[in-house]
Amino acid sequence: MANGVPTHAEPQLPLFGGLPGKGPEGRYECRLGPPDNPFSPWLPGMPTMWPLWLLASLLALSQALPFEQKGFWDFTLDDGLPMLNDEEASGAETTSGVPDLDSLTPTFSAMCPFGCHCHLRVVQCSDLGLKTVPKEISPDTTLLDLQNNGISELRRDDFKGLQHLYALVLVNNKISKIHEKAFSPLRKLQKLYISKNHLVEIPPNLPSSLVELRIHDNRIRKVPKGVFSGLRSMNCIEMGGNPLENSGFEPGAFDGLKLNYLRISEAKLTGIPKDLPETLNELHLDHNKIQAIELEDLLRYSKLYRLGLGHNQIRMIENGSLSFLPTLRELHLDNNKLSRVPSGLPDLKLLQVVYLHTNNITKVGVNDFCPVGFGVKRAYYNGISLFNNPVPYWEVQPATFRCVTDRLAIQFGNYK
């Protein structure tokens, strides 16, 4: 309030997991009254206009719709990993990343579990030392945050009545047991974050509406056939940090899934798993024990545009292996044991980023990256890393990088 005149101010909303959603102007706006000067005082000499203006304002306010929050939080909760943009989904109907608030019937209930913070259908109960899922959760809740507690079990009726729940965060608890019908009431659940727990198996009967599952850093050793059955909307699975070996994936374990993102990093893989979804756009297998890429390993993944194989023990990539990846844009092979630049890179017309640093590469040929002739490669490189390799970089010919956008896009040297 300044000199008796109210001032414009943005509403102060609590932060959770990220910044609140913003409007097209990059900020919240909530204004009432005439658009030109809503706080102009009444002027003497205008006695006839004032009642008319007041009446019009009251009529406008009586017909105005209630303010509705259009934004929603980006749930970047696990190790700073960026969430997958649902606009890159594989065709599922509900993958916008924003709950359909218009389809919900708000109750504006005063229900809020003891010690929790409740606002805009978000119930935040993190870091409270909870041993069980709290009761008295409002049925119109769309986000339930229970991370960093001591919950060890999910019981049958823990989520009873939460039919509008969109995201459930259970990261960093002690969950080792989940009732087979614990998730049955969650008919609209799209995001389930249950990383950093004590699970030894993937939870059964996951909601068919699920779009994103983050279950990394558990104790899962096996992915049985049929565990993902009926999950036709699923497009993102993060399951790294589990002691998974190649033998732990039963044939047909991923049948029916149309994933575009899969991460099985920090596991015990010795090769690229077989029978992963053909729809994959991103596959991350870094920090494993993969030793070689054989010809048939990448045969079914023609839609990949990002492949992560860094921090493995790869010594050999069989000639022709990369030819099955015509849409590849980014290739991570850093921190391996390669002795030369993989063959076939010039034929990948869309490839733009190649990580080859920290290998045993001793020579870089003039045609290792760029095709011979002009007009063949459709996308120029904007990043090639070769540093920390025993390459005599002063012997590398300038023409080697003729299809690179900028000299600053090339990094090599600093071999230790």
Short mmCIF file of C-alpha atoms in Angstrom, two decimals:
data_model
loop_
_atom_site.label_atom_id
_atom_site.label_comp_id
_atom_site.label_asym_id
_atom_site.label_seq_id
_atom_site.Cartn_x
_atom_site.Cartn_y
_atom_site.Cartn_z
CA MET A 1 0.00 0.00 0.00
CA ALA A 2 1.53 3.32 -1.11
CA ASN A 3 -0.25 6.59 -0.20
CA GLY A 4 -3.47 4.70 0.20
CA VAL A 5 -3.19 3.16 -3.29
CA PRO A 6 -2.66 -0.61 -3.60
CA THR A 7 0.35 -1.67 -5.67
CA HIS A 8 0.76 -4.51 -8.13
CA ALA A 9 2.59 -7.53 -6.73
CA GLU A 10 3.22 -11.07 -7.75
CA PRO A 11 1.61 -13.66 -5.47
CA GLN A 12 4.20 -15.37 -3.29
CA LEU A 13 3.83 -19.11 -3.86
CA PRO A 14 5.88 -21.79 -2.10
CA LEU A 15 8.54 -23.55 -4.16
CA PHE A 16 8.64 -27.30 -4.46
CA GLY A 17 11.12 -29.22 -6.59
CA GLY A 18 11.52 -26.28 -8.94
CA LEU A 19 9.95 -23.00 -9.88
CA PRO A 20 6.21 -22.63 -10.16
CA GLY A 21 4.81 -22.45 -13.65
CA LYS A 22 4.76 -19.01 -15.24
CA GLY A 23 2.53 -17.32 -17.69
CA PRO A 24 3.38 -16.23 -21.23
CA GLU A 25 4.93 -13.01 -19.91
CA GLY A 26 7.33 -14.97 -17.70
CA ARG A 27 5.52 -13.96 -14.51
CA TYR A 28 2.24 -14.35 -12.74
CA GLU A 29 -0.40 -11.73 -13.29
CA CYS A 30 -3.65 -11.40 -11.37
CA ARG A 31 -5.41 -8.10 -12.01
CA LEU A 32 -8.92 -6.84 -11.33
CA GLY A 33 -10.59 -3.64 -12.50
CA PRO A 34 -10.37 -1.51 -15.65
CA PRO A 35 -7.21 -2.21 -17.68
CA ASP A 36 -6.06 1.40 -18.11
CA ASN A 37 -5.87 2.70 -14.55
CA PRO A 38 -7.72 0.49 -12.09
CA PHE A 39 -6.91 2.65 -9.08
CA SER A 40 -7.83 6.11 -10.43
CA PRO A 41 -9.71 8.11 -7.73
CA TRP A 42 -13.14 9.54 -8.40
CA LEU A 43 -12.87 13.02 -9.84
CA PRO A 44 -15.27 15.84 -8.95
CA GLY A 45 -17.25 16.97 -11.92
CA MET A 46 -17.96 13.41 -13.05
CA PRO A 47 -21.00 12.53 -10.87
CA THR A 48 -22.90 10.79 -13.65
CA MET A 49 -20.02 8.65 -14.88
CA TRP A 50 -19.01 7.24 -11.50
CA PRO A 51 -22.20 5.21 -10.79
CA LEU A 52 -22.17 3.83 -14.33
CA TRP A 53 -18.51 2.82 -14.08
CA LEU A 54 -19.09 1.22 -10.67
CA LEU A 55 -22.12 -0.73 -11.93
CA ALA A 56 -20.20 -2.00 -14.97
CA SER A 57 -17.29 -3.08 -12.78
CA LEU A 58 -19.54 -4.99 -10.42
CA LEU A 59 -21.25 -6.76 -13.32
CA ALA A 60 -17.88 -7.71 -14.79
CA LEU A 61 -16.67 -9.08 -11.47
CA SER A 62 -19.85 -11.07 -10.94
CA GLN A 63 -19.27 -12.85 -14.25
CA ALA A 64 -15.52 -13.33 -13.91
CA LEU A 65 -14.17 -16.84 -13.62
CA PRO A 66 -12.19 -17.76 -10.50
CA PHE A 67 -8.41 -17.52 -10.72
CA GLU A 68 -6.96 -20.92 -11.67
CA GLN A 69 -3.33 -21.93 -11.38
CA LYS A 70 -2.23 -23.07 -14.83
CA GLY A 71 1.39 -23.90 -14.05
CA PHE A 72 2.68 -26.98 -12.29
CA TRP A 73 5.95 -27.95 -10.73
CA ASP A 74 8.73 -29.73 -12.60
CA PHE A 75 9.56 -32.67 -10.36
CA THR A 76 13.35 -32.62 -10.70
CA LEU A 77 13.98 -34.53 -7.51
CA ASP A 78 16.49 -37.28 -8.22
CA ASP A 79 20.18 -36.41 -8.20
CA GLY A 80 19.68 -33.29 -10.28
CA LEU A 81 18.80 -35.40 -13.31
CA PRO A 82 16.69 -33.49 -15.80
CA MET A 83 13.26 -34.81 -16.36
CA LEU A 84 12.35 -36.04 -19.75
CA ASN A 85 10.25 -33.57 -21.69
CA ASP A 86 6.96 -35.35 -22.25
CA GLU A 87 6.55 -33.54 -25.55
CA GLU A 88 9.13 -36.02 -26.84
CA ALA A 89 6.86 -38.90 -25.87
CA SER A 90 6.14 -41.84 -28.07
CA GLY A 91 2.55 -40.98 -28.86
CA ALA A 92 0.82 -41.53 -25.55
CA GLU A 93 -2.29 -39.42 -25.12
CA THR A 94 -1.50 -37.85 -21.73
CA THR A 95 2.14 -36.84 -21.87
CA SER A 96 2.10 -33.08 -21.58
CA GLY A 97 3.78 -33.09 -18.17
CA VAL A 98 0.90 -31.01 -16.74
CA PRO A 99 -2.12 -32.55 -15.05
CA ASP A 100 -5.47 -31.86 -16.64
CA LEU A 101 -6.70 -29.62 -13.84
CA ASP A 102 -9.83 -28.72 -15.77
CA SER A 103 -10.97 -32.34 -15.54
CA LEU A 104 -10.72 -32.38 -11.76
CA THR A 105 -13.44 -31.29 -9.37
CA PRO A 106 -11.72 -29.18 -6.72
CA THR A 107 -12.95 -29.65 -3.18
CA PHE A 108 -10.78 -26.98 -1.55
CA SER A 109 -10.70 -29.31 1.44
CA ALA A 110 -9.02 -28.23 4.65
CA MET A 111 -7.68 -31.78 5.10
CA CYS A 112 -3.90 -31.86 5.57
CA PRO A 113 -1.89 -34.53 7.41
CA PHE A 114 -0.22 -33.37 10.60
CA GLY A 115 3.19 -31.80 9.95
CA CYS A 116 2.70 -31.65 6.18
CA HIS A 117 2.34 -28.59 3.96
CA CYS A 118 -0.65 -28.48 1.64
CA HIS A 119 -1.18 -25.93 -1.14
CA LEU A 120 -2.77 -26.01 -4.59
CA ARG A 121 -3.52 -29.75 -4.40
CA VAL A 122 0.11 -30.44 -3.50
CA VAL A 123 0.72 -32.34 -0.26
CA GLN A 124 4.33 -32.13 0.86
CA CYS A 125 5.26 -34.53 3.67
CA SER A 126 9.01 -34.90 3.09
CA ASP A 127 11.67 -35.09 5.81
CA LEU A 128 9.24 -35.82 8.64
CA GLY A 129 10.53 -39.20 9.81
CA LEU A 130 7.29 -40.89 8.76
CA LYS A 131 7.11 -44.68 9.14
CA THR A 132 3.88 -45.10 7.16
CA VAL A 133 1.90 -43.20 4.52
CA PRO A 134 -0.11 -40.53 6.41
CA LYS A 135 -3.91 -40.53 6.55
CA GLU A 136 -6.34 -37.67 5.93
CA ILE A 137 -4.95 -36.80 2.50
CA SER A 138 -7.41 -34.71 0.50
CA PRO A 139 -8.98 -36.70 -2.37
CA ASP A 140 -8.30 -33.88 -4.85
CA THR A 141 -4.51 -34.12 -4.31
CA THR A 142 -2.51 -34.23 -7.55
CA LEU A 143 1.03 -34.39 -6.13
CA LEU A 144 2.01 -36.30 -2.98
CA ASP A 145 5.60 -35.87 -1.79
CA LEU A 146 6.79 -38.45 0.75
CA GLN A 147 10.52 -38.42 0.03
CA ASN A 148 13.23 -38.63 2.70
CA ASN A 149 11.22 -40.53 5.31
CA GLY A 150 11.41 -43.97 6.91
CA ILE A 151 8.50 -45.69 5.17
CA SER A 152 9.24 -49.40 4.83
CA GLU A 153 6.01 -50.76 3.38
CA LEU A 154 3.18 -49.66 1.08
CA ARG A 155 -0.06 -51.25 2.28
CA ARG A 156 -3.25 -51.99 0.41
CA ASP A 157 -5.25 -48.92 1.49
CA ASP A 158 -2.42 -46.39 1.80
CA PHE A 159 -3.61 -44.47 -1.29
CA LYS A 160 -7.32 -45.18 -1.04
CA GLY A 161 -9.46 -42.39 -2.51
CA LEU A 162 -6.58 -40.62 -4.30
CA GLN A 163 -8.04 -41.16 -7.75
CA HIS A 164 -6.79 -37.77 -9.02
CA LEU A 165 -3.15 -38.26 -8.00
CA TYR A 166 -0.81 -37.34 -10.86
CA ALA A 167 2.65 -37.69 -9.25
CA LEU A 168 3.81 -39.78 -6.29
CA VAL A 169 7.27 -39.16 -4.84
CA LEU A 170 8.67 -41.87 -2.55
CA VAL A 171 12.39 -41.25 -3.08
CA ASN A 172 14.83 -42.12 -0.29
CA ASN A 173 12.72 -44.21 2.05
CA LYS A 174 13.20 -47.81 3.23
CA ILE A 175 10.50 -49.44 1.13
CA SER A 176 11.05 -53.18 0.71
CA LYS A 177 7.47 -54.44 0.48
CA ILE A 178 4.55 -53.26 -1.68
CA HIS A 179 1.10 -54.82 -1.55
CA GLU A 180 -0.04 -56.09 -4.93
CA LYS A 181 -3.05 -53.73 -4.84
CA ALA A 182 -1.35 -50.71 -3.25
CA PHE A 183 -1.49 -48.70 -6.49
CA SER A 184 -4.98 -49.81 -7.56
CA PRO A 185 -6.76 -46.55 -6.56
CA LEU A 186 -4.29 -44.40 -8.55
CA ARG A 187 -6.12 -44.42 -11.85
CA LYS A 188 -4.57 -41.17 -13.13
CA LEU A 189 -1.02 -41.58 -11.82
CA GLN A 190 1.53 -40.61 -14.47
CA LYS A 191 4.78 -40.16 -12.54
CA LEU A 192 6.06 -42.60 -9.92
CA TYR A 193 9.41 -41.84 -8.26
CA ILE A 194 10.44 -44.68 -5.96
CA SER A 195 14.24 -44.47 -6.26
CA LYS A 196 16.68 -45.02 -3.38
CA ASN A 197 14.71 -47.65 -1.52
CA HIS A 198 15.20 -51.35 -0.68
CA LEU A 199 13.13 -52.94 -3.44
CA VAL A 200 14.31 -56.31 -4.77
CA GLU A 201 11.72 -56.44 -7.55
CA ILE A 202 9.75 -54.07 -9.76
CA PRO A 203 6.39 -53.33 -8.07
CA PRO A 204 3.51 -55.43 -9.42
CA ASN A 205 0.33 -54.07 -10.98
CA LEU A 206 1.60 -50.60 -11.80
CA PRO A 207 -1.15 -48.15 -12.88
CA SER A 208 -1.91 -48.39 -16.59
CA SER A 209 -1.85 -44.58 -16.81
CA LEU A 210 1.84 -44.45 -15.82
CA VAL A 211 4.09 -42.39 -18.12
CA GLU A 212 7.32 -42.18 -16.13
CA LEU A 213 8.91 -44.64 -13.68
CA ARG A 214 12.07 -43.82 -11.74
CA ILE A 215 13.20 -46.82 -9.75
CA HIS A 216 16.98 -46.47 -9.72
CA ASP A 217 19.22 -47.18 -6.73
CA ASN A 218 17.32 -50.16 -5.38
CA ARG A 219 18.29 -53.84 -5.13
CA ILE A 220 16.55 -55.18 -8.23
CA ARG A 221 18.30 -58.10 -9.93
CA LYS A 222 15.59 -59.36 -12.25
CA VAL A 223 13.14 -57.92 -14.78
CA PRO A 224 10.60 -60.70 -15.43
CA LYS A 225 8.41 -61.05 -18.48
CA GLY A 226 5.05 -59.34 -18.11
CA VAL A 227 6.03 -56.98 -15.30
CA PHE A 228 5.28 -53.99 -17.59
CA SER A 229 2.20 -55.55 -19.16
CA GLY A 230 -0.58 -53.07 -19.99
CA LEU A 231 1.57 -49.94 -19.58
CA ARG A 232 0.82 -48.55 -23.03
CA SER A 233 1.38 -44.92 -22.01
CA MET A 234 4.82 -45.49 -20.47
CA ASN A 235 7.61 -43.64 -22.27
CA CYS A 236 10.37 -43.20 -19.67
CA ILE A 237 12.03 -45.71 -17.31
CA GLU A 238 15.03 -44.91 -15.13
CA MET A 239 16.34 -48.12 -13.52
CA GLY A 240 20.07 -47.56 -13.11
CA GLY A 241 21.93 -48.20 -9.89
CA ASN A 242 20.49 -51.71 -9.53
CA PRO A 243 22.66 -54.88 -9.55
CA LEU A 244 21.24 -55.95 -12.91
CA GLU A 245 23.15 -58.38 -15.11
CA ASN A 246 22.31 -59.30 -18.69
CA SER A 247 20.87 -62.59 -17.49
CA GLY A 248 18.46 -60.69 -15.25
CA PHE A 249 16.33 -59.60 -18.21
CA GLU A 250 13.90 -62.34 -19.14
CA PRO A 251 13.02 -62.63 -22.86
CA GLY A 252 10.02 -60.41 -23.52
CA ALA A 253 10.51 -58.33 -20.37
CA PHE A 254 9.81 -55.13 -22.32
CA ASP A 255 7.10 -56.51 -24.60
CA GLY A 256 4.31 -54.02 -25.28
CA LEU A 257 6.24 -50.96 -24.12
CA LYS A 258 6.74 -48.00 -26.45
CA LEU A 259 9.49 -46.27 -24.52
CA ASN A 260 11.48 -43.38 -25.85
CA TYR A 261 13.85 -43.13 -22.86
CA LEU A 262 15.58 -45.95 -20.96
CA ARG A 263 18.49 -45.71 -18.56
CA ILE A 264 20.21 -48.77 -17.07
CA SER A 265 23.42 -47.15 -15.88
CA GLU A 266 25.60 -48.11 -12.93
CA ALA A 267 24.63 -51.77 -13.17
CA LYS A 268 26.56 -54.96 -14.01
CA LEU A 269 25.87 -55.26 -17.73
CA THR A 270 28.58 -56.87 -19.86
CA GLY A 271 26.79 -56.19 -23.15
CA ILE A 272 23.86 -54.28 -24.63
CA PRO A 273 20.68 -56.05 -23.44
CA LYS A 274 18.61 -57.85 -26.05
CA ASP A 275 14.97 -57.16 -26.90
CA LEU A 276 14.76 -53.60 -25.60
CA PRO A 277 11.89 -51.56 -27.10
CA GLU A 278 12.44 -50.68 -30.77
CA THR A 279 10.84 -47.27 -30.18
CA LEU A 280 13.74 -45.97 -28.07
CA ASN A 281 15.06 -42.49 -28.82
CA GLU A 282 17.48 -42.43 -25.89
CA LEU A 283 19.40 -45.35 -24.40
CA HIS A 284 21.83 -44.76 -21.53
CA LEU A 285 24.07 -47.67 -20.48
CA ASP A 286 27.00 -45.77 -18.99
CA HIS A 287 28.96 -47.00 -15.95
CA ASN A 288 28.64 -50.71 -16.73
CA LYS A 289 31.10 -53.43 -17.75
CA ILE A 290 30.39 -53.60 -21.48
CA GLN A 291 33.49 -54.74 -23.36
CA ALA A 292 32.45 -54.75 -27.02
CA ILE A 293 29.76 -53.67 -29.46
CA GLU A 294 28.99 -56.46 -31.89
CA LEU A 295 27.25 -56.14 -35.23
CA GLU A 296 23.79 -57.28 -34.13
CA ASP A 297 23.75 -55.38 -30.82
CA LEU A 298 22.23 -52.20 -32.30
CA LEU A 299 20.25 -53.79 -35.11
CA ARG A 300 16.77 -53.05 -33.70
CA TYR A 301 17.38 -49.50 -32.44
CA SER A 302 17.13 -47.50 -35.66
CA LYS A 303 15.23 -44.66 -33.94
CA LEU A 304 17.95 -43.79 -31.43
CA TYR A 305 19.15 -40.19 -31.46
CA ARG A 306 21.17 -40.37 -28.22
CA LEU A 307 23.28 -43.35 -27.12
CA GLY A 308 25.25 -43.30 -23.88
CA LEU A 309 28.02 -45.88 -23.47
CA GLY A 310 30.53 -43.89 -21.43
CA HIS A 311 32.46 -45.33 -18.50
CA ASN A 312 32.52 -48.92 -19.71
CA GLN A 313 35.36 -51.21 -20.82
CA ILE A 314 34.71 -51.11 -24.56
CA ARG A 315 37.78 -52.11 -26.59
CA MET A 316 36.15 -52.93 -29.89
CA ILE A 317 33.22 -51.71 -31.99
CA GLU A 318 32.64 -54.07 -34.86
CA ASN A 319 32.65 -52.52 -38.33
CA GLY A 320 29.13 -51.70 -39.50
CA SER A 321 27.60 -51.67 -36.01
CA LEU A 322 26.80 -47.95 -36.13
CA SER A 323 25.19 -48.17 -39.57
CA PHE A 324 21.95 -49.31 -37.91
CA LEU A 325 21.57 -45.89 -36.24
CA PRO A 326 20.70 -43.53 -39.12
CA THR A 327 19.05 -40.90 -36.88
CA LEU A 328 21.81 -40.78 -34.23
CA ARG A 329 22.68 -37.25 -33.12
CA GLU A 330 24.75 -37.82 -29.98
CA LEU A 331 27.20 -40.64 -29.17
CA HIS A 332 28.95 -41.02 -25.80
CA LEU A 333 31.95 -43.38 -25.81
CA ASP A 334 34.15 -41.55 -23.33
CA ASN A 335 36.09 -43.33 -20.57
CA ASN A 336 36.50 -46.62 -22.41
CA LYS A 337 39.47 -48.52 -23.87
CA LEU A 338 39.14 -47.75 -27.58
CA SER A 339 42.40 -47.63 -29.52
CA ARG A 340 40.95 -45.88 -32.58
CA VAL A 341 38.01 -43.76 -33.70
CA PRO A 342 35.03 -46.04 -34.40
CA SER A 343 34.41 -46.67 -38.07
CA GLY A 344 31.19 -45.49 -39.68
CA LEU A 345 30.93 -42.04 -38.13
CA PRO A 346 31.10 -40.22 -41.52
CA ASP A 347 28.04 -42.14 -42.69
CA LEU A 348 25.86 -40.89 -39.82
CA LYS A 349 24.41 -37.86 -41.56
CA LEU A 350 22.71 -36.38 -38.48
CA LEU A 351 25.49 -36.99 -35.94
CA GLN A 352 26.49 -33.77 -34.20
CA VAL A 353 28.18 -34.70 -30.89
CA VAL A 354 30.80 -37.42 -30.28
CA TYR A 355 32.46 -38.01 -26.90
CA LEU A 356 35.70 -40.00 -27.24
CA HIS A 357 37.79 -38.52 -24.45
CA THR A 358 39.72 -40.68 -22.00
CA ASN A 359 40.36 -43.66 -24.26
CA ASN A 360 43.55 -45.15 -25.75
CA ILE A 361 43.24 -43.58 -29.21
CA THR A 362 46.67 -43.02 -30.76
CA LYS A 363 45.76 -41.81 -34.25
CA VAL A 364 43.05 -39.72 -35.91
CA GLY A 365 42.67 -40.13 -39.66
CA VAL A 366 41.63 -37.39 -42.07
CA ASN A 367 38.37 -39.22 -42.90
CA ASP A 368 37.49 -40.55 -39.45
CA PHE A 369 34.71 -38.01 -38.88
CA CYS A 370 33.76 -36.37 -42.16
CA PRO A 371 32.62 -38.00 -45.41
CA VAL A 372 34.61 -37.64 -48.60
CA GLY A 373 33.11 -35.02 -50.92
CA PHE A 374 30.58 -32.27 -50.34
CA GLY A 375 26.88 -32.24 -49.66
CA VAL A 376 26.84 -35.68 -48.07
CA LYS A 377 26.54 -34.87 -44.36
CA ARG A 378 23.29 -33.10 -43.49
CA ALA A 379 24.28 -31.90 -39.99
CA TYR A 380 27.65 -30.47 -39.05
CA TYR A 381 29.37 -31.46 -35.82
CA ASN A 382 29.15 -29.01 -32.97
CA GLY A 383 31.10 -31.10 -30.47
CA ILE A 384 33.96 -33.61 -30.76
CA SER A 385 35.94 -34.46 -27.63
CA LEU A 386 39.26 -36.30 -27.96
CA PHE A 387 41.15 -35.00 -24.94
CA ASN A 388 42.99 -37.33 -22.60
CA ASN A 389 44.01 -39.66 -25.43
CA PRO A 390 47.63 -40.41 -26.47
CA VAL A 391 47.08 -38.65 -29.81
CA PRO A 392 49.96 -36.52 -31.18
CA TYR A 393 47.50 -33.75 -31.92
CA TRP A 394 50.05 -31.66 -33.81
CA GLU A 395 50.05 -34.39 -36.49
CA VAL A 396 46.27 -34.26 -37.03
CA GLN A 397 45.49 -32.62 -40.37
CA PRO A 398 43.14 -29.61 -40.33
CA ALA A 399 40.98 -31.24 -43.00
CA THR A 400 40.04 -33.91 -40.46
CA PHE A 401 37.48 -31.49 -39.01
CA ARG A 402 36.20 -29.98 -42.24
CA CYS A 403 32.59 -30.77 -41.30
CA VAL A 404 32.75 -29.12 -37.87
CA THR A 405 30.91 -25.86 -37.26
CA ASP A 406 33.61 -24.15 -35.20
CA ARG A 407 37.17 -24.87 -34.11
CA LEU A 408 36.04 -24.39 -30.50
CA ALA A 409 33.84 -27.46 -30.94
CA ILE A 410 36.96 -29.65 -31.00
CA GLN A 411 38.62 -30.64 -27.74
CA PHE A 412 41.78 -32.73 -27.59
CA GLY A 413 45.15 -32.71 -25.93
CA ASN A 414 45.84 -32.72 -22.18
CA TYR A 415 46.88 -36.35 -22.22
CA LYS A 416 48.15 -37.56 -18.82
#
